[in-house]
Tab-separated table of N, CA and C in Angstrom:
chain	number	residue	atom	x	y	z
A	18	ARG	N	13.367	-19.366	2.302
A	18	ARG	CA	13.027	-17.954	2.387
A	18	ARG	C	14.072	-17.251	3.230
A	19	LYS	N	14.762	-16.373	2.644
A	19	LYS	CA	15.752	-15.602	3.382
A	19	LYS	C	15.625	-14.162	2.947
A	20	VAL	N	15.459	-13.283	3.887
A	20	VAL	CA	15.347	-11.861	3.581
A	20	VAL	C	16.723	-11.244	3.731
A	21	GLN	N	17.171	-10.616	2.667
A	21	GLN	CA	18.464	-9.958	2.722
A	21	GLN	C	18.280	-8.568	3.302
A	22	GLU	N	19.185	-8.179	4.183
A	22	GLU	CA	19.108	-6.845	4.756
A	22	GLU	C	19.538	-5.796	3.745
A	23	ASP	N	20.505	-6.115	2.930
A	23	ASP	CA	20.992	-5.181	1.922
A	23	ASP	C	20.996	-5.910	0.586
A	24	VAL	N	20.146	-5.485	-0.336
A	24	VAL	CA	20.026	-6.195	-1.606
A	24	VAL	C	21.259	-6.027	-2.489
A	25	ASN	N	22.144	-5.098	-2.163
A	25	ASN	CA	23.341	-4.885	-2.970
A	25	ASN	C	24.492	-5.807	-2.563
A	26	VAL	N	24.332	-6.534	-1.467
A	26	VAL	CA	25.386	-7.422	-0.978
A	26	VAL	C	25.210	-8.790	-1.621
A	27	GLU	N	26.295	-9.358	-2.101
A	27	GLU	CA	26.247	-10.690	-2.705
A	27	GLU	C	25.949	-11.732	-1.622
A	28	VAL	N	25.170	-12.709	-1.970
A	28	VAL	CA	24.851	-13.794	-1.039
A	28	VAL	C	25.949	-14.832	-1.139
A	29	GLU	N	26.458	-15.257	0.024
A	29	GLU	CA	27.556	-16.211	0.048
A	29	GLU	C	27.106	-17.592	-0.402
A	30	ASN	N	25.971	-18.052	0.081
A	30	ASN	CA	25.496	-19.391	-0.224
A	30	ASN	C	24.121	-19.289	-0.862
A	31	ARG	N	24.057	-19.353	-2.173
A	31	ARG	CA	22.792	-19.180	-2.891
A	31	ARG	C	21.814	-20.324	-2.613
A	32	ASP	N	22.282	-21.455	-2.094
A	32	ASP	CA	21.407	-22.593	-1.801
A	32	ASP	C	20.466	-22.307	-0.634
A	33	THR	N	20.748	-21.294	0.149
A	33	THR	CA	19.907	-21.005	1.313
A	33	THR	C	18.696	-20.152	0.956
A	34	ILE	N	18.633	-19.698	-0.285
A	34	ILE	CA	17.513	-18.855	-0.692
A	34	ILE	C	16.485	-19.710	-1.420
A	35	GLU	N	15.250	-19.641	-0.965
A	35	GLU	CA	14.159	-20.358	-1.614
A	35	GLU	C	13.235	-19.340	-2.256
A	36	GLU	N	12.764	-19.643	-3.447
A	36	GLU	CA	11.836	-18.762	-4.130
A	36	GLU	C	10.519	-19.486	-4.305
A	37	TYR	N	9.431	-18.725	-4.171
A	37	TYR	CA	8.098	-19.288	-4.291
A	37	TYR	C	7.268	-18.463	-5.257
A	38	ASP	N	6.432	-19.147	-6.031
A	38	ASP	CA	5.418	-18.444	-6.804
A	38	ASP	C	4.257	-18.184	-5.867
A	39	VAL	N	3.750	-16.971	-5.890
A	39	VAL	CA	2.702	-16.583	-4.946
A	39	VAL	C	1.535	-15.974	-5.720
A	40	VAL	N	0.340	-16.319	-5.307
A	40	VAL	CA	-0.860	-15.696	-5.849
A	40	VAL	C	-1.456	-14.832	-4.748
A	41	LEU	N	-1.637	-13.574	-5.039
A	41	LEU	CA	-2.191	-12.645	-4.070
A	41	LEU	C	-3.602	-12.256	-4.486
A	42	TYR	N	-4.489	-12.221	-3.524
A	42	TYR	CA	-5.844	-11.757	-3.768
A	42	TYR	C	-6.001	-10.426	-3.067
A	43	LEU	N	-6.430	-9.440	-3.807
A	43	LEU	CA	-6.535	-8.094	-3.278
A	43	LEU	C	-7.961	-7.621	-3.451
A	44	GLY	N	-8.566	-7.202	-2.371
A	44	GLY	CA	-9.923	-6.671	-2.452
A	44	GLY	C	-9.915	-5.191	-2.144
A	45	ILE	N	-10.584	-4.441	-2.967
A	45	ILE	CA	-10.677	-3.001	-2.748
A	45	ILE	C	-12.125	-2.679	-2.451
A	46	ILE	N	-12.349	-2.186	-1.253
A	46	ILE	CA	-13.715	-1.815	-0.888
A	46	ILE	C	-13.957	-0.362	-1.242
A	47	ASP	N	-15.173	0.034	-1.236
A	47	ASP	CA	-15.569	1.418	-1.517
A	47	ASP	C	-15.297	1.833	-2.956
A	48	ILE	N	-15.113	0.887	-3.850
A	48	ILE	CA	-14.802	1.268	-5.228
A	48	ILE	C	-15.983	1.969	-5.889
A	49	LEU	N	-17.193	1.669	-5.421
A	49	LEU	CA	-18.369	2.312	-5.999
A	49	LEU	C	-18.886	3.441	-5.115
A	50	GLN	N	-18.122	3.777	-4.094
A	50	GLN	CA	-18.522	4.838	-3.168
A	50	GLN	C	-18.321	6.206	-3.820
A	51	GLU	N	-19.346	7.013	-3.815
A	51	GLU	CA	-19.250	8.352	-4.391
A	51	GLU	C	-18.638	9.321	-3.380
A	52	TYR	N	-17.760	10.178	-3.849
A	52	TYR	CA	-17.193	11.215	-2.971
A	52	TYR	C	-18.085	12.447	-3.100
A	53	ASN	N	-19.172	12.414	-2.359
A	53	ASN	CA	-20.176	13.474	-2.455
A	53	ASN	C	-20.103	14.385	-1.235
A	54	VAL	N	-21.142	15.154	-1.023
A	54	VAL	CA	-21.162	16.135	0.067
A	54	VAL	C	-21.015	15.448	1.418
A	55	SER	N	-21.661	14.298	1.599
A	55	SER	CA	-21.553	13.623	2.898
A	55	SER	C	-20.122	13.170	3.178
A	56	LYS	N	-19.396	12.710	2.146
A	56	LYS	CA	-17.995	12.316	2.334
A	56	LYS	C	-17.117	13.540	2.614
A	57	ARG	N	-17.431	14.662	1.990
A	57	ARG	CA	-16.674	15.897	2.257
A	57	ARG	C	-16.885	16.353	3.697
A	58	VAL	N	-18.115	16.234	4.184
A	58	VAL	CA	-18.410	16.594	5.580
A	58	VAL	C	-17.701	15.628	6.519
A	59	GLU	N	-17.752	14.335	6.195
A	59	GLU	CA	-17.051	13.337	7.010
A	59	GLU	C	-15.563	13.655	7.081
A	60	HIS	N	-14.974	14.017	5.947
A	60	HIS	CA	-13.557	14.373	5.921
A	60	HIS	C	-13.283	15.594	6.807
A	61	ALA	N	-14.141	16.606	6.703
A	61	ALA	CA	-13.950	17.824	7.493
A	61	ALA	C	-14.028	17.538	8.985
A	62	VAL	N	-15.001	16.734	9.391
A	62	VAL	CA	-15.177	16.424	10.816
A	62	VAL	C	-14.006	15.584	11.330
A	63	LYS	N	-13.630	14.560	10.582
A	63	LYS	CA	-12.519	13.699	11.018
A	63	LYS	C	-11.190	14.460	11.010
A	64	SER	N	-11.059	15.434	10.129
A	64	SER	CA	-9.822	16.221	10.058
A	64	SER	C	-9.595	17.054	11.308
A	65	LEU	N	-10.660	17.352	12.024
A	65	LEU	CA	-10.512	18.112	13.264
A	65	LEU	C	-9.810	17.299	14.343
A	66	LYS	N	-9.994	15.969	14.317
A	66	LYS	CA	-9.432	15.118	15.353
A	66	LYS	C	-8.187	14.355	14.896
A	67	PHE	N	-8.132	14.016	13.603
A	67	PHE	CA	-7.046	13.183	13.090
A	67	PHE	C	-6.290	13.914	11.980
A	68	ASP	N	-5.155	13.334	11.596
A	68	ASP	CA	-4.369	13.870	10.479
A	68	ASP	C	-5.200	13.770	9.203
A	69	PRO	N	-5.444	14.879	8.517
A	69	PRO	CA	-6.293	14.875	7.313
A	69	PRO	C	-5.806	13.943	6.200
A	70	LEU	N	-4.506	13.667	6.165
A	70	LEU	CA	-3.981	12.792	5.110
A	70	LEU	C	-4.072	11.319	5.449
A	71	SER	N	-4.357	10.992	6.705
A	71	SER	CA	-4.369	9.594	7.105
A	71	SER	C	-5.769	8.997	7.212
A	72	ILE	N	-6.803	9.810	7.139
A	72	ILE	CA	-8.153	9.276	7.269
A	72	ILE	C	-8.632	8.710	5.940
A	73	SER	N	-9.649	7.868	5.996
A	73	SER	CA	-10.096	7.185	4.783
A	73	SER	C	-10.974	8.047	3.892
A	74	ALA	N	-11.712	8.976	4.452
A	74	ALA	CA	-12.611	9.811	3.646
A	74	ALA	C	-11.834	10.993	3.076
A	75	VAL	N	-11.153	10.746	1.957
A	75	VAL	CA	-10.373	11.793	1.300
A	75	VAL	C	-10.750	11.855	-0.177
A	76	ASP	N	-10.323	12.905	-0.824
A	76	ASP	CA	-10.549	13.081	-2.242
A	76	ASP	C	-10.022	11.863	-3.011
A	77	PRO	N	-10.754	11.391	-4.010
A	77	PRO	CA	-10.333	10.190	-4.753
A	77	PRO	C	-8.928	10.276	-5.349
A	78	ASN	N	-8.512	11.450	-5.795
A	78	ASN	CA	-7.156	11.575	-6.351
A	78	ASN	C	-6.095	11.346	-5.281
A	79	LEU	N	-6.287	11.930	-4.112
A	79	LEU	CA	-5.355	11.714	-3.003
A	79	LEU	C	-5.391	10.258	-2.554
A	80	TYR	N	-6.586	9.699	-2.490
A	80	TYR	CA	-6.741	8.297	-2.078
A	80	TYR	C	-5.976	7.376	-3.027
A	81	SER	N	-6.088	7.613	-4.326
A	81	SER	CA	-5.403	6.750	-5.296
A	81	SER	C	-3.887	6.897	-5.201
A	82	ARG	N	-3.387	8.128	-5.024
A	82	ARG	CA	-1.935	8.320	-4.869
A	82	ARG	C	-1.423	7.632	-3.606
A	83	ARG	N	-2.193	7.754	-2.520
A	83	ARG	CA	-1.805	7.121	-1.259
A	83	ARG	C	-1.819	5.601	-1.393
A	84	PHE	N	-2.793	5.053	-2.095
A	84	PHE	CA	-2.900	3.613	-2.280
A	84	PHE	C	-1.750	3.081	-3.131
A	85	ILE	N	-1.430	3.776	-4.205
A	85	ILE	CA	-0.322	3.358	-5.064
A	85	ILE	C	1.001	3.440	-4.311
A	86	SER	N	1.172	4.471	-3.507
A	86	SER	CA	2.378	4.603	-2.690
A	86	SER	C	2.499	3.439	-1.706
A	87	PHE	N	1.390	3.056	-1.115
A	87	PHE	CA	1.377	1.914	-0.201
A	87	PHE	C	1.785	0.637	-0.938
A	88	LEU	N	1.220	0.403	-2.113
A	88	LEU	CA	1.554	-0.797	-2.882
A	88	LEU	C	3.024	-0.814	-3.276
A	89	GLU	N	3.581	0.348	-3.616
A	89	GLU	CA	4.992	0.404	-3.978
A	89	GLU	C	5.905	0.091	-2.793
A	90	LYS	N	5.460	0.414	-1.589
A	90	LYS	CA	6.245	0.072	-0.393
A	90	LYS	C	6.145	-1.413	-0.088
A	91	VAL	N	4.954	-1.962	-0.226
A	91	VAL	CA	4.748	-3.380	0.085
A	91	VAL	C	5.374	-4.278	-0.972
A	92	PHE	N	5.265	-3.874	-2.240
A	92	PHE	CA	5.793	-4.671	-3.351
A	92	PHE	C	6.811	-3.844	-4.129
A	93	PRO	N	8.018	-3.698	-3.586
A	93	PRO	CA	9.042	-2.896	-4.288
A	93	PRO	C	9.433	-3.558	-5.610
A	94	GLU	N	9.880	-2.736	-6.559
A	94	GLU	CA	10.314	-3.256	-7.857
A	94	GLU	C	11.525	-4.139	-7.678
A	95	GLN	N	11.542	-5.232	-8.414
A	95	GLN	CA	12.690	-6.149	-8.386
A	95	GLN	C	13.564	-5.871	-9.595
A	96	ASP	N	14.873	-5.881	-9.384
A	96	ASP	CA	15.805	-5.654	-10.499
A	96	ASP	C	16.034	-6.910	-11.279
């Protein structure tokens, strides 16, 4: 396992790189949670103290975009 700092740089010794097949288990909680009036109130109250975009009680569309963005950062596309 060797992490390259710059993926555009050629590796001098390819024998030092090890590749592994990995199985990831991902659990998503709150998938059946309804975004109803109580969640809207929770969002409003938490927004007074915290950044409105960083709290968990957000509109489902924003939540899904934020989640996909997170996954793209954690698992970048491989060329």
